[in-house]
């Protein structure tokens, strides 16, 4: 594991179109988010929004135009064709990040089709990555995930947030310690790298100790390739108020 730390401003470490993506005029539903480690990657938006989108602390996909939508394969192919046509100006595209919030929620066959398109349009691409919710993996077998890995899928950024079931319930994550462990183990068995995100302060002062203990249990039972510990902050009163609802209005940062 390689522990790192970062600040969460509104949400999770993420920024708008920068670096590689700024060189290729693809069509995006903005704002678009990516992990800091994907600064040099082309962002390929294969979905918009987040299929869950209920976490109390997250405001990444709350705008009306960001409602969850699966991008038709023809649109994805058109984006890749356009990106390929700009390689002369922008250079080879060796890394791609699949957006938005949980592209791994797509069926395995559809993900395979997308990866085949990437191989066909951008054969120089050696690494594809994506955000991933533990629930995205439940219906996928290790064999299906291995097939995706063989087609270039490499790193999953998994927002576990906590390993404590009470904290997970209060933030409306829709996951448990066991569901997160099972997902991480399955991804590892398939040969995929995992970058797990844990949110410091997500349970407030009252649940701080059990949040730490549960999160430690999570990473010990299913050691990720990378571990990012991010610090929660609430710059907007509305975001703090919404998060506090799960704590009976008595959340203390």
Tab-separated table of C-alpha atoms in Angstrom:
chain	number	residue	atom	x	y	z
A	1	UNK	CA	0.000	0.000	0.000
A	2	UNK	CA	1.086	3.576	-0.610
A	3	UNK	CA	-0.681	5.886	1.863
A	4	UNK	CA	-1.354	9.401	0.633
A	5	UNK	CA	-3.487	12.244	1.887
A	6	UNK	CA	-5.538	14.961	0.251
A	7	UNK	CA	-8.263	17.434	1.177
A	8	UNK	CA	-11.824	16.947	0.088
A	9	UNK	CA	-13.227	20.358	-0.731
A	10	UNK	CA	-16.826	19.670	-1.646
A	11	UNK	CA	-16.411	16.059	-2.343
A	12	UNK	CA	-13.565	13.754	-3.204
A	13	UNK	CA	-10.254	14.631	-4.831
A	14	UNK	CA	-11.275	15.505	-8.364
A	15	UNK	CA	-10.933	18.282	-10.878
A	16	UNK	CA	-12.278	19.527	-14.178
A	17	UNK	CA	-10.901	18.777	-17.597
A	18	UNK	CA	-7.177	19.335	-17.456
A	19	UNK	CA	-3.996	18.008	-18.965
A	20	UNK	CA	-4.596	15.308	-21.589
A	21	UNK	CA	-8.348	15.842	-21.892
A	22	UNK	CA	-7.926	19.554	-22.544
A	23	UNK	CA	-6.111	18.685	-25.773
A	24	UNK	CA	-9.002	16.678	-27.206
A	25	UNK	CA	-12.340	18.457	-27.902
A	26	UNK	CA	-14.674	15.686	-26.788
A	27	UNK	CA	-18.254	16.289	-25.715
A	28	UNK	CA	-18.593	16.303	-21.917
A	29	UNK	CA	-21.424	16.747	-19.451
A	30	UNK	CA	-19.630	19.018	-16.979
A	31	UNK	CA	-18.278	19.208	-14.391
A	32	UNK	CA	-16.226	16.089	-14.941
A	33	UNK	CA	-14.252	14.572	-12.056
A	34	UNK	CA	-11.175	12.369	-11.904
A	35	UNK	CA	-8.634	11.239	-9.295
A	36	UNK	CA	-5.453	13.360	-9.069
A	37	UNK	CA	-3.410	10.375	-10.295
A	38	UNK	CA	-5.298	10.504	-13.619
A	39	UNK	CA	-4.103	14.012	-14.531
A	40	UNK	CA	-2.341	12.667	-17.620
A	41	UNK	CA	-5.240	10.501	-18.773
A	42	UNK	CA	-7.822	11.134	-21.451
A	43	UNK	CA	-11.230	11.277	-19.750
A	44	UNK	CA	-13.726	9.161	-21.657
A	45	UNK	CA	-17.233	9.768	-20.361
A	46	UNK	CA	-19.096	6.480	-20.794
A	47	UNK	CA	-21.804	7.369	-18.259
A	48	UNK	CA	-22.951	10.615	-16.692
A	49	UNK	CA	-23.647	11.009	-12.993
A	50	UNK	CA	-23.612	8.210	-10.437
A	51	UNK	CA	-25.936	5.215	-10.349
A	52	UNK	CA	-26.225	5.446	-6.521
A	53	UNK	CA	-25.881	9.202	-5.867
A	54	UNK	CA	-27.293	9.056	-2.315
A	55	UNK	CA	-24.194	9.480	-0.146
A	56	UNK	CA	-24.843	12.264	2.358
A	57	UNK	CA	-21.419	13.890	1.994
A	58	UNK	CA	-21.163	13.910	-1.808
A	59	UNK	CA	-22.329	16.722	-4.083
A	60	UNK	CA	-20.428	15.695	-7.196
A	61	UNK	CA	-23.465	14.759	-9.284
A	62	UNK	CA	-26.347	16.746	-7.803
A	63	UNK	CA	-27.072	19.117	-10.687
A	64	UNK	CA	-30.121	18.439	-12.836
A	65	UNK	CA	-28.119	17.874	-16.034
A	66	UNK	CA	-25.953	15.280	-14.260
A	67	UNK	CA	-28.682	12.669	-13.819
A	68	UNK	CA	-27.399	9.149	-14.329
A	69	UNK	CA	-27.292	8.129	-17.964
A	70	UNK	CA	-25.489	5.394	-19.865
A	71	UNK	CA	-23.829	6.788	-22.964
A	72	UNK	CA	-24.737	4.783	-26.086
A	73	UNK	CA	-21.853	2.807	-27.541
A	74	UNK	CA	-22.112	4.779	-30.792
A	75	UNK	CA	-21.423	8.018	-28.866
A	76	UNK	CA	-18.438	6.442	-27.109
A	77	UNK	CA	-17.075	5.282	-30.460
A	78	UNK	CA	-17.523	8.767	-31.902
A	79	UNK	CA	-15.571	10.265	-28.981
A	80	UNK	CA	-12.734	7.781	-29.477
A	81	UNK	CA	-12.645	8.433	-33.223
A	82	UNK	CA	-12.429	12.168	-32.540
A	83	UNK	CA	-9.672	11.690	-29.944
A	84	UNK	CA	-7.709	9.534	-32.378
A	85	UNK	CA	-7.933	12.246	-35.037
A	86	UNK	CA	-6.271	14.771	-32.711
A	87	UNK	CA	-3.290	12.623	-31.734
A	88	UNK	CA	-1.047	14.458	-34.198
A	89	UNK	CA	-1.497	17.652	-32.194
A	90	UNK	CA	-1.933	16.170	-28.726
A	91	UNK	CA	0.375	13.176	-28.930
A	92	UNK	CA	-0.271	9.478	-28.225
A	93	UNK	CA	-2.958	8.585	-25.704
A	94	UNK	CA	-1.524	5.961	-23.373
A	95	UNK	CA	-3.964	6.243	-20.461
A	96	UNK	CA	-7.737	6.573	-20.311
A	97	UNK	CA	-10.023	7.213	-17.346
A	98	UNK	CA	-13.619	6.038	-17.722
A	99	UNK	CA	-16.023	8.605	-16.253
A	100	UNK	CA	-18.371	9.371	-14.494
A	101	UNK	CA	-18.919	8.300	-10.902
A	102	UNK	CA	-19.080	4.541	-11.325
A	103	UNK	CA	-18.535	3.412	-14.897
A	104	UNK	CA	-17.940	-0.091	-13.546
A	105	UNK	CA	-21.684	-0.314	-12.962
A	106	UNK	CA	-22.049	-1.029	-16.677
A	107	UNK	CA	-22.606	-4.677	-17.646
A	108	UNK	CA	-19.430	-6.640	-18.320
A	109	UNK	CA	-20.286	-7.119	-21.996
A	110	UNK	CA	-20.709	-3.388	-22.505
A	111	UNK	CA	-17.404	-2.701	-20.759
A	112	UNK	CA	-15.770	-5.291	-23.001
A	113	UNK	CA	-17.169	-3.508	-26.064
A	114	UNK	CA	-15.776	-0.180	-24.836
A	115	UNK	CA	-12.344	-1.699	-24.184
A	116	UNK	CA	-12.342	-3.297	-27.645
A	117	UNK	CA	-13.122	0.115	-29.138
A	118	UNK	CA	-10.230	1.646	-27.228
A	119	UNK	CA	-7.884	-1.046	-28.531
A	120	UNK	CA	-9.112	-0.461	-32.062
A	121	UNK	CA	-9.081	3.358	-32.081
A	122	UNK	CA	-6.158	3.994	-29.706
A	123	UNK	CA	-3.896	0.917	-29.814
A	124	UNK	CA	-1.142	2.799	-27.961
A	125	UNK	CA	-3.329	2.983	-24.816
A	126	UNK	CA	-1.842	0.713	-22.147
A	127	UNK	CA	-3.966	1.533	-19.103
A	128	UNK	CA	-7.676	2.090	-18.488
A	129	UNK	CA	-9.023	2.983	-15.046
A	130	UNK	CA	-12.311	3.958	-13.428
A	131	UNK	CA	-14.104	4.909	-10.238
A	132	UNK	CA	-15.877	1.916	-8.756
A	133	UNK	CA	-18.469	1.293	-6.049
A	134	UNK	CA	-18.363	-2.043	-4.221
A	135	UNK	CA	-21.918	-2.703	-5.450
A	136	UNK	CA	-20.673	-2.469	-9.061
A	137	UNK	CA	-18.760	-5.709	-8.549
A	138	UNK	CA	-21.447	-7.882	-6.944
A	139	UNK	CA	-22.907	-9.187	-10.191
A	140	UNK	CA	-19.538	-9.607	-11.919
A	141	UNK	CA	-17.595	-12.846	-11.647
A	142	UNK	CA	-13.837	-13.055	-11.222
A	143	UNK	CA	-13.731	-14.503	-14.728
A	144	UNK	CA	-15.568	-11.493	-16.170
A	145	UNK	CA	-13.239	-9.110	-14.367
A	146	UNK	CA	-10.185	-11.035	-15.610
A	147	UNK	CA	-11.503	-10.695	-19.152
A	148	UNK	CA	-11.719	-6.926	-18.661
A	149	UNK	CA	-8.204	-6.881	-17.234
A	150	UNK	CA	-6.918	-8.735	-20.294
A	151	UNK	CA	-8.416	-5.966	-22.463
A	152	UNK	CA	-6.519	-3.193	-20.680
A	153	UNK	CA	-8.508	-2.407	-17.529
A	154	UNK	CA	-5.958	-1.836	-14.790
A	155	UNK	CA	-6.917	0.292	-11.762
A	156	UNK	CA	-10.149	0.679	-9.794
A	157	UNK	CA	-10.605	3.722	-7.547
A	158	UNK	CA	-12.940	2.388	-4.869
A	159	UNK	CA	-14.693	4.835	-2.554
A	160	UNK	CA	-15.114	2.722	0.557
A	161	UNK	CA	-15.150	5.820	2.853
A	162	UNK	CA	-15.239	3.721	6.048
A	163	UNK	CA	-15.137	0.144	7.267
A	164	UNK	CA	-17.582	0.722	10.115
A	165	UNK	CA	-21.138	-0.388	9.438
A	166	UNK	CA	-22.762	2.291	11.597
A	167	UNK	CA	-20.842	5.073	9.868
A	168	UNK	CA	-21.695	3.593	6.462
A	169	UNK	CA	-25.377	3.457	7.413
A	170	UNK	CA	-25.440	7.034	8.694
A	171	UNK	CA	-23.826	8.438	5.533
A	172	UNK	CA	-26.225	6.385	3.375
A	173	UNK	CA	-23.394	4.657	1.544
A	174	UNK	CA	-25.452	1.565	0.832
A	175	UNK	CA	-22.486	-0.666	1.665
A	176	UNK	CA	-21.148	-2.639	4.622
A	177	UNK	CA	-17.730	-3.771	5.748
A	178	UNK	CA	-18.441	-7.199	4.266
A	179	UNK	CA	-19.634	-5.875	0.894
A	180	UNK	CA	-16.510	-3.730	0.572
A	181	UNK	CA	-14.185	-6.585	1.563
A	182	UNK	CA	-15.866	-8.932	-0.910
A	183	UNK	CA	-15.547	-6.423	-3.760
A	184	UNK	CA	-11.884	-5.654	-3.060
A	185	UNK	CA	-10.995	-9.335	-2.806
A	186	UNK	CA	-12.742	-10.081	-6.087
A	187	UNK	CA	-10.946	-7.253	-7.872
A	188	UNK	CA	-7.594	-8.427	-6.512
A	189	UNK	CA	-8.305	-12.028	-7.527
A	190	UNK	CA	-8.941	-10.758	-11.052
A	191	UNK	CA	-5.509	-9.118	-11.190
A	192	UNK	CA	-6.786	-5.539	-10.962
A	193	UNK	CA	-5.113	-2.827	-8.897
A	194	UNK	CA	-7.259	-1.121	-6.268
A	195	UNK	CA	-6.936	2.406	-4.925
A	196	UNK	CA	-9.151	2.675	-1.843
A	197	UNK	CA	-10.397	5.978	-0.440
A	198	UNK	CA	-11.103	6.404	3.279
A	199	UNK	CA	-12.587	9.676	4.544
A	200	UNK	CA	-11.147	11.077	7.772
A	201	UNK	CA	-13.831	12.721	9.890
A	202	UNK	CA	-16.777	11.236	8.014
A	203	UNK	CA	-18.287	9.902	11.243
A	204	UNK	CA	-17.650	13.055	13.243
A	205	UNK	CA	-16.178	13.121	16.723
A	206	UNK	CA	-18.756	10.754	18.208
A	207	UNK	CA	-18.022	7.851	15.849
A	208	UNK	CA	-14.355	8.627	15.288
A	209	UNK	CA	-12.869	5.641	17.139
A	210	UNK	CA	-15.096	3.011	15.553
A	211	UNK	CA	-14.611	4.621	12.136
A	212	UNK	CA	-10.840	4.231	12.523
A	213	UNK	CA	-11.120	0.671	13.854
A	214	UNK	CA	-13.506	-0.444	11.119
A	215	UNK	CA	-11.442	1.158	8.386
A	216	UNK	CA	-8.295	-0.517	9.697
A	217	UNK	CA	-10.098	-3.860	9.630
A	218	UNK	CA	-11.150	-3.224	6.032
A	219	UNK	CA	-7.629	-2.568	4.737
A	220	UNK	CA	-6.172	-5.464	6.747
A	221	UNK	CA	-8.718	-7.966	5.449
A	222	UNK	CA	-8.559	-6.756	1.836
A	223	UNK	CA	-5.254	-4.885	1.391
A	224	UNK	CA	-5.533	-2.426	-1.513
A	225	UNK	CA	-2.712	-1.621	-3.904
A	226	UNK	CA	-2.968	2.029	-2.871
A	227	UNK	CA	-4.666	3.703	0.077
A	228	UNK	CA	-5.757	7.344	0.034
A	229	UNK	CA	-6.871	8.957	3.265
A	230	UNK	CA	-8.851	12.085	2.492
A	231	UNK	CA	-10.029	14.756	4.917
A	232	UNK	CA	-13.700	15.711	4.838
A	233	UNK	CA	-14.699	19.361	4.943
A	234	UNK	CA	-18.033	21.076	4.349
A	235	UNK	CA	-17.531	24.502	2.749
A	236	UNK	CA	-21.265	24.842	2.057
A	237	UNK	CA	-23.821	25.004	4.863
A	238	UNK	CA	-26.200	22.948	2.740
A	239	UNK	CA	-23.750	20.058	2.419
A	240	UNK	CA	-23.147	19.946	6.183
A	241	UNK	CA	-26.885	20.086	6.883
A	242	UNK	CA	-27.577	17.187	4.543
A	243	UNK	CA	-24.774	15.110	6.013
A	244	UNK	CA	-25.992	15.850	9.546
A	245	UNK	CA	-29.401	14.346	8.834
A	246	UNK	CA	-27.959	10.844	9.200
A	247	UNK	CA	-26.694	11.804	12.636
A	248	UNK	CA	-30.007	13.156	13.911
A	249	UNK	CA	-28.856	16.693	13.140
A	250	UNK	CA	-26.093	16.402	15.707
A	251	UNK	CA	-23.034	15.752	13.539
A	252	UNK	CA	-19.946	17.337	15.078
A	253	UNK	CA	-16.977	17.603	12.669
